[in-house]
Structure formats: C-alpha cells, structure tokens
mmCIF file of C-alpha atoms in Angstrom:
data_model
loop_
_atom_site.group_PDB
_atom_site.id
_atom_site.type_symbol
_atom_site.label_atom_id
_atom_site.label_comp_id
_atom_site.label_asym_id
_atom_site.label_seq_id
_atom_site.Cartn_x
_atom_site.Cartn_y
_atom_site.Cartn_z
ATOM 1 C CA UNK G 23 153.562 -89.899 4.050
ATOM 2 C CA UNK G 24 156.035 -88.811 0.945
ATOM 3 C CA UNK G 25 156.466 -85.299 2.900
ATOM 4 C CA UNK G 26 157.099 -86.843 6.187
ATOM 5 C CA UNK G 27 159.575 -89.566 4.729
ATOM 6 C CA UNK G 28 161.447 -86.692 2.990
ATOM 7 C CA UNK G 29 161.532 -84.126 5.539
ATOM 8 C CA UNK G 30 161.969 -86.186 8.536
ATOM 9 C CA UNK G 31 158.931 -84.727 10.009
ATOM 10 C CA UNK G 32 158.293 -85.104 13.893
ATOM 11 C CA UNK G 33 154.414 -84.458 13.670
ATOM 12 C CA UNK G 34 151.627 -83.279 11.368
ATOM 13 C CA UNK G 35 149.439 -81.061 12.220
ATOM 14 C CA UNK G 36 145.820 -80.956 10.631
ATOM 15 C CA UNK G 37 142.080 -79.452 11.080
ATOM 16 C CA UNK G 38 140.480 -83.054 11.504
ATOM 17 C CA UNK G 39 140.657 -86.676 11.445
ATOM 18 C CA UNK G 40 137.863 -86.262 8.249
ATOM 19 C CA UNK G 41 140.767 -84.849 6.549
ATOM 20 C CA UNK G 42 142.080 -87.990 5.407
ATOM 21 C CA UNK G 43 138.705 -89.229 3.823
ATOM 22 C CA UNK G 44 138.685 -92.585 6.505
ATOM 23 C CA UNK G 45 136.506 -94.052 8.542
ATOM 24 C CA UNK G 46 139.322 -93.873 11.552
ATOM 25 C CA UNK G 47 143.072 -93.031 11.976
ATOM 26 C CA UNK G 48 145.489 -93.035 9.362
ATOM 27 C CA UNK G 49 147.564 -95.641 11.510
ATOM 28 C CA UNK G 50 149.994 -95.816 8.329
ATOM 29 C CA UNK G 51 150.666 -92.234 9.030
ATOM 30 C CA UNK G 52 150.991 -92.237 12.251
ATOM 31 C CA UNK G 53 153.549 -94.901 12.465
ATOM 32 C CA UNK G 54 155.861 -92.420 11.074
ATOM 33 C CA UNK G 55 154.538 -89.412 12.980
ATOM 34 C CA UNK G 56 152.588 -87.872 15.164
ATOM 35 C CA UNK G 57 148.931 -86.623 14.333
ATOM 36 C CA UNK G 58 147.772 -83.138 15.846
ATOM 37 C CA UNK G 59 144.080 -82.257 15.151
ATOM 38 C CA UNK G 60 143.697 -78.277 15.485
ATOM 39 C CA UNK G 61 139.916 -78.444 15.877
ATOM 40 C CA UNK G 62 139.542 -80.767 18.774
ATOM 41 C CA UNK G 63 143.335 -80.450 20.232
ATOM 42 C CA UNK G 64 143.649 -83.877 20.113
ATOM 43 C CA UNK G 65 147.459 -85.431 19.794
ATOM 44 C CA UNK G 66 147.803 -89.154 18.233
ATOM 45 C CA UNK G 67 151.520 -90.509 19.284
ATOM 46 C CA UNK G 68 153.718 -92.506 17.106
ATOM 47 C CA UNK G 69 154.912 -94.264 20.033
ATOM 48 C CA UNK G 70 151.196 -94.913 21.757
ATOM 49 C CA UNK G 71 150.625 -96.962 18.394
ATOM 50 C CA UNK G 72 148.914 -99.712 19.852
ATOM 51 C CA UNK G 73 146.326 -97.949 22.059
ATOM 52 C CA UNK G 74 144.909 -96.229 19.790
ATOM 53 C CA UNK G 75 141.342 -97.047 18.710
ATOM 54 C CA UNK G 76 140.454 -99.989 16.366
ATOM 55 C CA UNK G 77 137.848 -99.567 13.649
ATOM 56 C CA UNK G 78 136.083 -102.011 11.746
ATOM 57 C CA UNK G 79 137.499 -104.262 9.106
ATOM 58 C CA UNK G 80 135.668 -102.303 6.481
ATOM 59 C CA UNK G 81 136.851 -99.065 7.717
ATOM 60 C CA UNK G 82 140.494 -100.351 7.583
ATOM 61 C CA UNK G 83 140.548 -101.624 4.298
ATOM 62 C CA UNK G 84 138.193 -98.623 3.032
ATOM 63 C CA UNK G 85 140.911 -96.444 4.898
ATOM 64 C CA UNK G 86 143.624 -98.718 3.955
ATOM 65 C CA UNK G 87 143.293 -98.333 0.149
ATOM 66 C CA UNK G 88 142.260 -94.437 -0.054
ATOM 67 C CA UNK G 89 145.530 -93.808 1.425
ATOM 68 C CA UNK G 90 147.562 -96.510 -0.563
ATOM 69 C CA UNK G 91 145.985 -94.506 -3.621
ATOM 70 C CA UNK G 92 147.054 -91.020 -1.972
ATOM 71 C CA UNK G 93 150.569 -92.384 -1.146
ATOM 72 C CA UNK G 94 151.024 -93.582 -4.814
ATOM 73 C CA UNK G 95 150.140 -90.688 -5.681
ATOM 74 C CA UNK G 96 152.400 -88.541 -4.094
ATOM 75 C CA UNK G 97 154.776 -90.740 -4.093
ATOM 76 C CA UNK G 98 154.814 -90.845 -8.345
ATOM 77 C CA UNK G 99 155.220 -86.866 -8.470
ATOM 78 C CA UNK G 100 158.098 -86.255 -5.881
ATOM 79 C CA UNK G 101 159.876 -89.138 -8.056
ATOM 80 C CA UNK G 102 159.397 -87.093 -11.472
ATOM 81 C CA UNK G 103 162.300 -85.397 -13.218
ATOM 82 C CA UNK G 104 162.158 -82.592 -12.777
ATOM 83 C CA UNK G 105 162.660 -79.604 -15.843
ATOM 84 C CA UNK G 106 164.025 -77.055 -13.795
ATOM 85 C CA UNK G 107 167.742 -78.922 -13.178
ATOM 86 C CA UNK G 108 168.278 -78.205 -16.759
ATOM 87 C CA UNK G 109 170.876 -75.634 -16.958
ATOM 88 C CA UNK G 110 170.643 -71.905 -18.231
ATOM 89 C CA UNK G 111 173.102 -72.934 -21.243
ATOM 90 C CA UNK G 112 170.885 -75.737 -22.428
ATOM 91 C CA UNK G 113 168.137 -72.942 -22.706
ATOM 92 C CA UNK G 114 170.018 -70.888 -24.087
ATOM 93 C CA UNK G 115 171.154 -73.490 -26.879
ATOM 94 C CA UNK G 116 167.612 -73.469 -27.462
ATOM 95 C CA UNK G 117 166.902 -69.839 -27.656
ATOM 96 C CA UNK G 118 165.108 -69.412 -24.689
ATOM 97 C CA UNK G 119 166.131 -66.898 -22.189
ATOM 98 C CA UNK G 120 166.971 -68.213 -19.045
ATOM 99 C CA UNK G 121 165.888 -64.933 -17.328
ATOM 100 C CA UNK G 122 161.861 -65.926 -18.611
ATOM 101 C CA UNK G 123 161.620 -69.068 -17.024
ATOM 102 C CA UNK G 124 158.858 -70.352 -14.558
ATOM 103 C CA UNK G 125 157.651 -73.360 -12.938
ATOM 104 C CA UNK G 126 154.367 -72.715 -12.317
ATOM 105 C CA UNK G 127 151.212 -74.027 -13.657
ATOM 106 C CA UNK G 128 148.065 -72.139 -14.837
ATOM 107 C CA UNK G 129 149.251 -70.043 -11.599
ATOM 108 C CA UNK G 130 149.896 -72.528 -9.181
ATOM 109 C CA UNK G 131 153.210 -73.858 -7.691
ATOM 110 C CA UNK G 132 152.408 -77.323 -7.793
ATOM 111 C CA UNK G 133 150.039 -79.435 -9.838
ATOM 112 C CA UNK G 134 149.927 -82.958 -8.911
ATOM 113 C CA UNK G 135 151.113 -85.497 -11.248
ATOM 114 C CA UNK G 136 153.026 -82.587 -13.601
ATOM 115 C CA UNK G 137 156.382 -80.499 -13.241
ATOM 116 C CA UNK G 138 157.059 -77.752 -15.852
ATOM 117 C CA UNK G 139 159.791 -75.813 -16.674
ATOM 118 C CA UNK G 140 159.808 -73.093 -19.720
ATOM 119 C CA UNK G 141 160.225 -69.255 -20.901
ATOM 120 C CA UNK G 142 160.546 -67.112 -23.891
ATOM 121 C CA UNK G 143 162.803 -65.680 -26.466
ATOM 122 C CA UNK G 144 164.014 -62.761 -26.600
ATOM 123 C CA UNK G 145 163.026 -60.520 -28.398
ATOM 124 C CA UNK G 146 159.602 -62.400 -27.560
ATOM 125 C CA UNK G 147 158.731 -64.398 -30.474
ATOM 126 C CA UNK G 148 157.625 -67.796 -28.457
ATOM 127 C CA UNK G 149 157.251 -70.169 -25.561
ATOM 128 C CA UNK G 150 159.234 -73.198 -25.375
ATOM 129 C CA UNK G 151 157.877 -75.613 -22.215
ATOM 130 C CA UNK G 152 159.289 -78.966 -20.841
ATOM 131 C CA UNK G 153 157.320 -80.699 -19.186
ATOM 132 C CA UNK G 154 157.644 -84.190 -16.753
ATOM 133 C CA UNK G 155 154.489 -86.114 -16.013
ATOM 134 C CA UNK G 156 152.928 -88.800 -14.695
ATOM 135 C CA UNK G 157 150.425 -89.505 -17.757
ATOM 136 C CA UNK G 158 151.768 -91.763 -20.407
ATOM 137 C CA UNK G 159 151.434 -91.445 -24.618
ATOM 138 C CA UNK G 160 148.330 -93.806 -24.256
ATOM 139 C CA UNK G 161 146.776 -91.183 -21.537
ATOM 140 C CA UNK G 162 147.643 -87.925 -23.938
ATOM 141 C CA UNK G 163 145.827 -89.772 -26.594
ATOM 142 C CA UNK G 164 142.746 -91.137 -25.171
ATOM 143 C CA UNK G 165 142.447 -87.242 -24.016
ATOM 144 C CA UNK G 166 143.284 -85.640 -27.813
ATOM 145 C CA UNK G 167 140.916 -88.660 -29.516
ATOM 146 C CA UNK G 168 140.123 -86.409 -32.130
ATOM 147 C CA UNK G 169 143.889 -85.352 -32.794
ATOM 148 C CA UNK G 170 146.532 -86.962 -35.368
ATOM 149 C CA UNK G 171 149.501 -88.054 -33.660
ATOM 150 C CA UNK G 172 152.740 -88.679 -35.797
ATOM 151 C CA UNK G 173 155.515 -90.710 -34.740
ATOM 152 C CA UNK G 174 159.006 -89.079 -34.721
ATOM 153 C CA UNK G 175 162.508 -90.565 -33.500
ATOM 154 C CA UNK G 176 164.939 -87.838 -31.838
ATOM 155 C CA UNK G 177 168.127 -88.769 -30.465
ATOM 156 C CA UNK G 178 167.446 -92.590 -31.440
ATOM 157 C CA UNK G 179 164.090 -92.165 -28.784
ATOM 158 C CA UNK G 180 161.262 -92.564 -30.044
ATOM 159 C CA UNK G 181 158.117 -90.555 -28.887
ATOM 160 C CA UNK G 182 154.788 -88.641 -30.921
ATOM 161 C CA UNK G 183 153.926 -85.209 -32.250
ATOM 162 C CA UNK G 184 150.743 -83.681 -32.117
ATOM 163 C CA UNK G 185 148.668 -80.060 -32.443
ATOM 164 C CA UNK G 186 145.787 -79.609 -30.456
ATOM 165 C CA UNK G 187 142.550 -79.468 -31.794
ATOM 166 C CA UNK G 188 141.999 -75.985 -30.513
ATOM 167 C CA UNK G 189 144.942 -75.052 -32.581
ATOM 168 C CA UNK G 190 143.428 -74.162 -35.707
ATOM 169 C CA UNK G 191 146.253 -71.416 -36.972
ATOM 170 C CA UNK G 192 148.784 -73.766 -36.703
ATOM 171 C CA UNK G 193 151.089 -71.785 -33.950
ATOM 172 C CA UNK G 194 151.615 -74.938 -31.299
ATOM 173 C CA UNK G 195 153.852 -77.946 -31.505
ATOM 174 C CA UNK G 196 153.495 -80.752 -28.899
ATOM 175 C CA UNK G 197 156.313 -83.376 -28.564
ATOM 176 C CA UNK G 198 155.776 -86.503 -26.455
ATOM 177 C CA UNK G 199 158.498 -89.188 -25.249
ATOM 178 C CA UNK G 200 157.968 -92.057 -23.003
ATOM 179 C CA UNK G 201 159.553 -92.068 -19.576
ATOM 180 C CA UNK G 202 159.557 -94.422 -16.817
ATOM 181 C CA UNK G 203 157.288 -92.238 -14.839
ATOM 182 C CA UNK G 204 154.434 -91.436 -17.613
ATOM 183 C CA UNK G 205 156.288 -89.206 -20.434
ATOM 184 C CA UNK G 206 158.217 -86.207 -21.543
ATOM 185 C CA UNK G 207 156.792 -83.378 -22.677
ATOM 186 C CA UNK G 208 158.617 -80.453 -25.305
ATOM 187 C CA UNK G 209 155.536 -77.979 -26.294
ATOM 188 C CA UNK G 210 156.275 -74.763 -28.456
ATOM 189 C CA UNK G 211 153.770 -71.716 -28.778
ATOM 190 C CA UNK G 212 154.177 -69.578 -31.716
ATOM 191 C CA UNK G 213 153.771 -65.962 -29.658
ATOM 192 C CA UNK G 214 154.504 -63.736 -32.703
ATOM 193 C CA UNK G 215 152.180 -65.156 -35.946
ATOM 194 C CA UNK G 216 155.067 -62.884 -37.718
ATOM 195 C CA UNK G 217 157.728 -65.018 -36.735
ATOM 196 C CA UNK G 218 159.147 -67.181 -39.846
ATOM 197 C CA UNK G 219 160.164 -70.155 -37.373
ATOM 198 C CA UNK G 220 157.479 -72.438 -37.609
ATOM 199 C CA UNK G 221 156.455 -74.402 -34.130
ATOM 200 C CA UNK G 222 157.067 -77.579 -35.408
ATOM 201 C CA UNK G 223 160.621 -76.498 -36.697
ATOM 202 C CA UNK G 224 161.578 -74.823 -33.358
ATOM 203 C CA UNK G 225 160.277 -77.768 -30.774
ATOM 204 C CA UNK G 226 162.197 -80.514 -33.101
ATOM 205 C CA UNK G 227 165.425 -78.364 -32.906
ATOM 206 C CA UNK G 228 164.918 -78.161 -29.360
ATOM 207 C CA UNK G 229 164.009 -81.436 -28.807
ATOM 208 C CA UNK G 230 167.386 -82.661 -30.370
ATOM 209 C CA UNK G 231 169.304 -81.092 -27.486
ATOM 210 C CA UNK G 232 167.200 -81.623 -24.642
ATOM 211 C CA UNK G 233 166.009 -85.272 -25.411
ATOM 212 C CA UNK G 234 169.545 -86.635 -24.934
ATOM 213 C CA UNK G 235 169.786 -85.279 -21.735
ATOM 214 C CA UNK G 236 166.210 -87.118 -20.301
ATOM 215 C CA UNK G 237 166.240 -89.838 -17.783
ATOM 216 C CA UNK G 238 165.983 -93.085 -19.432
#
C-alpha cells in the first residue's frame, strides 16, 4: 500500500490471492489499485469495489489486521532517514572516503526496518557505518542482554555506547541515539589491528559531526 501511495501505481500485479496471507481480498489494497493474479489471470478493479466477494467476519478482521501490521510496517521504513543524503564532505570530515560507500546490507538492497550508509578510509584502516532504524535503545538492549551499555551525550543528545559481545579484541565501537522512528546508529570497525586510532576514539569524533546533523 506504501509503494502504491508513493508511486501512484495503476495496478499490482501478483502470483496469487495467498500472497497476502488472508482469508479473501485485500479490499484495503484494492481501493487504491487494481489486483492482477498471474496464476489464474484473474483482474480485481478498483472501481468494481463493491462486487467483489464478501468473506466472513473472521476472515476480515484476520485479513484486516495482517495487513494493518504489513502496512505499518512498510510504512515505518519508507519514513526512516535515510544515511545516504549525507554529503561526500561530511564523510570526508570524518575520514571516510566517499568513493567506499554502500548501502547495502549483508548483500541485500533493502532490509526491512534498517537503512545503512558507510565506507572506508583510505589507506584502509576501518569502517565507519550510519545506520537509521526502526528498533529503539530498549530493542538493541534486550538483544545485547549480556553487553554493558554506557551512556554518552554528543552534541547535547544523549544516546548509549556499547561493544558486542563477540568483540573480544576490542576493534568495534557501537553508538546509539534515539530518534523518532527507533534510533540512530554510528558503528566503527577497527580493519587494521595496527592502526593507533582506537574504535571508540574514531566513532565519538565522528559522531560529533554527524549527530548534529540527525533528524530530531
């Protein structure tokens, strides 16, 4: 629904109506589009709304809520900042080289709930990341339970530091900072154990240029 909001789309197109996890049509969707099942070649119109087929009043809310959850969903990660709009002088105030930088995660273009943006020095030495997502402080530390978090205050925000516990040579640095959509992530990787910077050092030098320029 996100997608078809933002792009204005005339119809979507998919395999089957089991697609959408329901007992029944996505009426929700198809208000704002029109549905084209591949297998069956079967084409649900926006403006035939009301003759389409009723299901039960379990099915609806069943139906109803799954895709309340999905739209929520979706709807929370096309509205995160995004790290990418920072601009190639703000990494390069950081000593990242703006030629190194990705987007992806673990390989894939999109990961729901997270946007990334980060690259290297150079000569490479280590990995600076920003990260958006849609998990708060209270999420990151039910998940590290095990881990010491330490609050900081950069740029008169206030936010946590932390090392994974798989860390055990001391080479990552992982800064967190609340955000209206989850938190703010600034993560350094030591890539060089030779490298006299220490991660901790780097990510709070870096954090006191990028954290001003965060959404609020």
């Amino acid at each position: 629904m996100t997608s078809v909001i933002r792009c204005g789309a005339a119809a979507v197109f998919t395999p089957h109506l089991d697609h959408f996890d329901g007992d029944g049509l996505p009426r929700e969707l198809i208000k704002l589009a029109d549905l084209i099942t591949v297998d069956d070649e079967q084409t649900y119109s926006r403006y035939a709304l009301s003759d389409l087929p009723t299901t039960s009043s379990t099915a609806i809310r069943k139906h109803g809520n799954a895709l309340g959850r999905l739209f929520s969903k979706h709807a929370g990660h096309f509205l995160l900042w995004d790290p990418s709009t920072l601009a190639d002088a703000v990494w390069r105030q950081v000593g990242i080289d703006p030629a190194t930088l990705s987007t992806t995660i673990g390989g894939f273009d999109r990961v729901e709930g997270f946007k990334r943006c980060g690259g290297q020095d150079n000569p490479r030495t280590l990995a600076l990341d920003v990260w958006s997502q849609l998990y708060t402080e209270e999420d990151f530390r039910r998940k590290h339970a095990e881990v010491e978090f330490t609050p900081i205050s950069i740029a008169d925000r206030p936010g946590l530091q932390f090392r994974p516990i798989t860390d055990r040579r001391g080479d990552q640095c992982h800064l967190l900072f609340p955000a209206r959509q989850g938190s703010f992530g600034i993560n350094v990787l030591r890539l060089n154990p030779r490298t006299p910077s220490l991660p901790a050092t780097k990510a709070t030098e870096a954090a006191a240029v990028i954290v001003p320029l965060l959404p609020r």
